[in-house]
Amino acid sequence: MSEQTKISIRDFNFFYAKKEVIRALNLDVRENEILSVFGPANSGTTTLLRALNRMTDLTPGVYMEGEILLDGKNIRSPDINISELRRKVSMVFEVPTPLPMSIFDNVAYGPRLSGVKNRVLLEHTVEESLQMAVLWDEVKDRLHNSAMRLSGGQQQRLCLARILALHPEVILLDRPCSGLDPVSTSKIEESLRHLKEKFTIVIVPHNVQQAGRVSDRAAFLLMGDLIEVGLTAEVFANPKDKRTSDYITGRFG
Amino acid sequence: MGIRVNPRTTQKIAKVVIWSAAILVLLLLFTIIIYILSKGIPHITWQFLTEIPSDMGKSGGILSAIVGTLAVTIVAIVVATPLGVGTAFYLTEYTRESGVTKIIRFSAESLAGIPSIVYGLFGFIFFVTYLKLGWSILSGGLTLAVMILPTIIRTSEEAIRTVPPMYREVSFSLGGTKWQTMTKVLIPSALPGIATGIILGIGRCVAETAAIILTAGSALQMPTSLFSPARTLAVHFYILASEGISLENAYATAAILIILILLINIGANLLVNRVVAKRR
Amino acid sequence: MKMKNFGERIPQSLFFIIALSALTVLALITVFIFIEGVPLIAKVGFFKFIFGMKWAPSQGFYGIFPMIVGTISVTLGAIILGVPVALCCAIFLAEFAPRWLSDIVRPAIQLLAGIPSVVYGFWGLIFIVPLIRNYLGGPGLSILAGSIILAIMILPTVISISEVSLLALSPLLKEGAFALGATHWQTIRSVLVPAAKSGILASIILGIGRAVGETMAVIMVLGNAVALPNSILSPVRTLTTNIGIEMGYASGDHQQALFATGIVLLVIIMILNSLAQYSIRRK
């Protein structure tokens, strides 16, 4: 983890259907760290994640205020190229969703969209991405089989490989392990520890324990308010706010 | 007060009535199909399929009618598919429910109900007379295109709506534009459903008579261009049967129509089953 | 980058234009048929056209009342014969049929919808018409023959839409009725059918539309006489068959009179369609 700021969220307010989902949020994401954003359901964690690469644009009826700076540039400004932004800040969803095509084509989907046609280059990218997502050994002999036939855990690692093929700078993970078995979960968490050397990672964990296991820093969101943020070890050992300690110790949520 | 009948007895009577209604429907279908096929198939020969009709259709084959059917159907499909599928994409991907979508849907539903003879009148006055296309394959095909447009819109829209919404999210999240998402993810996923609509449209084209007589004419000669008049199998059959030219050839032509419709329906069902199987 | 946004804009507007095709075509059909037909209605007079008893184009008489009566009688006959069978069949598919059997019956009904109308007409001519002539008397070519053929032809429409509206009901309705000790039939008659009323009604209205609009099947079995029928064994002519028979050689006023017949047909169908759509939407 470096001290360099990758993403800086400034005075951010988010409304959905006139309801305030995120209130006056100020939060920095540092380069090459794993930041977990955790909190009970409907606290705005997923919304915040989706705002970081403007997936929120797809939802009608949203309204935002404030700035989200990526390397100092506001991603909310109208002249930003959304396709480029989403390649730079890529997302893995809660439900593993391979597209209905082969394993190879799934991983090559993003590069192909940006115009890569060279077969050798594509093959190289696919292998490299699958290696990083710790899936290569399991699928290298059946790259051209349908991705729909992989197990849930394999599918989620495929989704991770699929965004790695974009050579992103920031990886957003929205409860990536919520439906997975413990073995798959630990495989994904293991790959995250390697990935943070190259990427900046923001994760919404599916439970508090995962936040404790994988992240360098943790931010606790409650009903749209940022309650506390700090090094994960500190937040968990000595939470400054009573609400944080109540949540971590399982008194609500 | 009426007689009180035991509910169990009415239940039994109702069951018998309902089962017999279903059996009656099946029986009707099989009677019609088997009647036509048994009278027609013996007269179908290789010559019948490959010769041009002569002597008003009394002798010779039906080759020009086969070609005519093919030609008007192809024109109709080529014109109606992009319009129908495009409309379906507009309704599902490019807009939210609004007054505009209501009007478009209302138009499509209304088109679906218009009788084919009215399409014939329209095709005659608009394509044949106003656009000066004459009685031709083009006029007939364009009229059919208008007729099958609602079918293609409806089936395509249904097919696109069954594509999981997450596919769109994933494609957008990987930097895909709307156009890329549509061509690389939505169209391939919705293809079997869209194809089903097209096949049903083909069936409608093959079966249509009234609209074609008024727009493509009933010339027996082999058509040579899109501007030639043409006779389709259904029109040929109608003329043979109603003018008593040749009952044998009429049966044979009807049998071929039925076989075509059977094949088209089987094709559509196979596609539908594939879609259903995929979703499980 | 601006170029990219521009490229995305083209499909957006292109799709909008394509989506207007259905509306455009509907407008063109209406406009062109009205332009051709209205002058003659104006010339003859609206009431004389609709209620005129005499249709003799060569003498300048254009009264379509016998054909309106013909259309109504044949359609009514088709509904009386076809709807009960169709509703029973829909109930069968939705409630009684084991899965394997409905997997056979459903495509069969779809096939019934696909058979060309000329084939139905021909089958009626060689199968139904002689039966009527031999057992009931008259020429055979009659309202009854047309009604039977149309009754078969509207089956797929009425069955499929009714079945869909029956299947769309919440299973709780049925469980509730069973829990009160109702038999299966009592449940269907007093709970399910009333609950699916609007869909069933729509299916019948669309069936009526189909019967009113059919041309080629009835042209072969109705006898096509322009006169008021005095029994179900009388031959009649309908609005559609009037166009179908005479369009081949009509010209001038005569041709316009056929377009005017088309206007009447179009108006009836649009009213029926709107009723059906209203009935489906009103849940």
Coordinates of C-alpha atoms in Angstrom, one line a residue, chain A residues 50 55 58 60 83 86-87 93 97 100 109 113 148 162-163 166, chain B residues 96 166-167 169-177 180 184-185 189:
Chain A
R50 CA -21.3 1.3 -8.8
M55 CA -22.7 1.9 -13.7
L58 CA -27.8 2.7 -16.2
P60 CA -33.1 5.7 -14.2
S83 CA -16.3 3.0 -22.0
R86 CA -15.2 1.3 -17.2
R87 CA -12.1 -0.4 -18.7
F93 CA -20.7 -8.5 -9.7
T97 CA -22.5 -13.9 -14.7
P100 CA -23.3 -17.3 -23.0
Y109 CA -14.8 -10.1 -24.7
L113 CA -14.6 -4.6 -27.7
M148 CA -22.0 -21.7 -18.5
R162 CA -12.5 -11.2 -17.7
I163 CA -11.9 -7.8 -16.1
L166 CA -8.9 -5.2 -19.7
Chain B
R96 CA -38.7 3.4 -21.4
M166 CA -27.2 -9.1 -16.1
Y167 CA -25.8 -9.8 -19.6
E169 CA -24.7 -5.0 -17.1
V170 CA -21.7 -7.2 -17.7
S171 CA -21.2 -6.0 -21.3
F172 CA -21.5 -2.3 -20.2
S173 CA -19.2 -2.9 -17.3
L174 CA -16.6 -4.2 -19.6
G175 CA -16.6 -1.0 -21.6
G176 CA -19.2 -2.1 -24.2
T177 CA -21.3 0.5 -25.9
Q180 CA -21.7 -3.5 -29.1
K184 CA -22.4 -9.2 -29.5
V185 CA -24.6 -10.3 -26.6
S189 CA -28.9 -14.7 -27.1

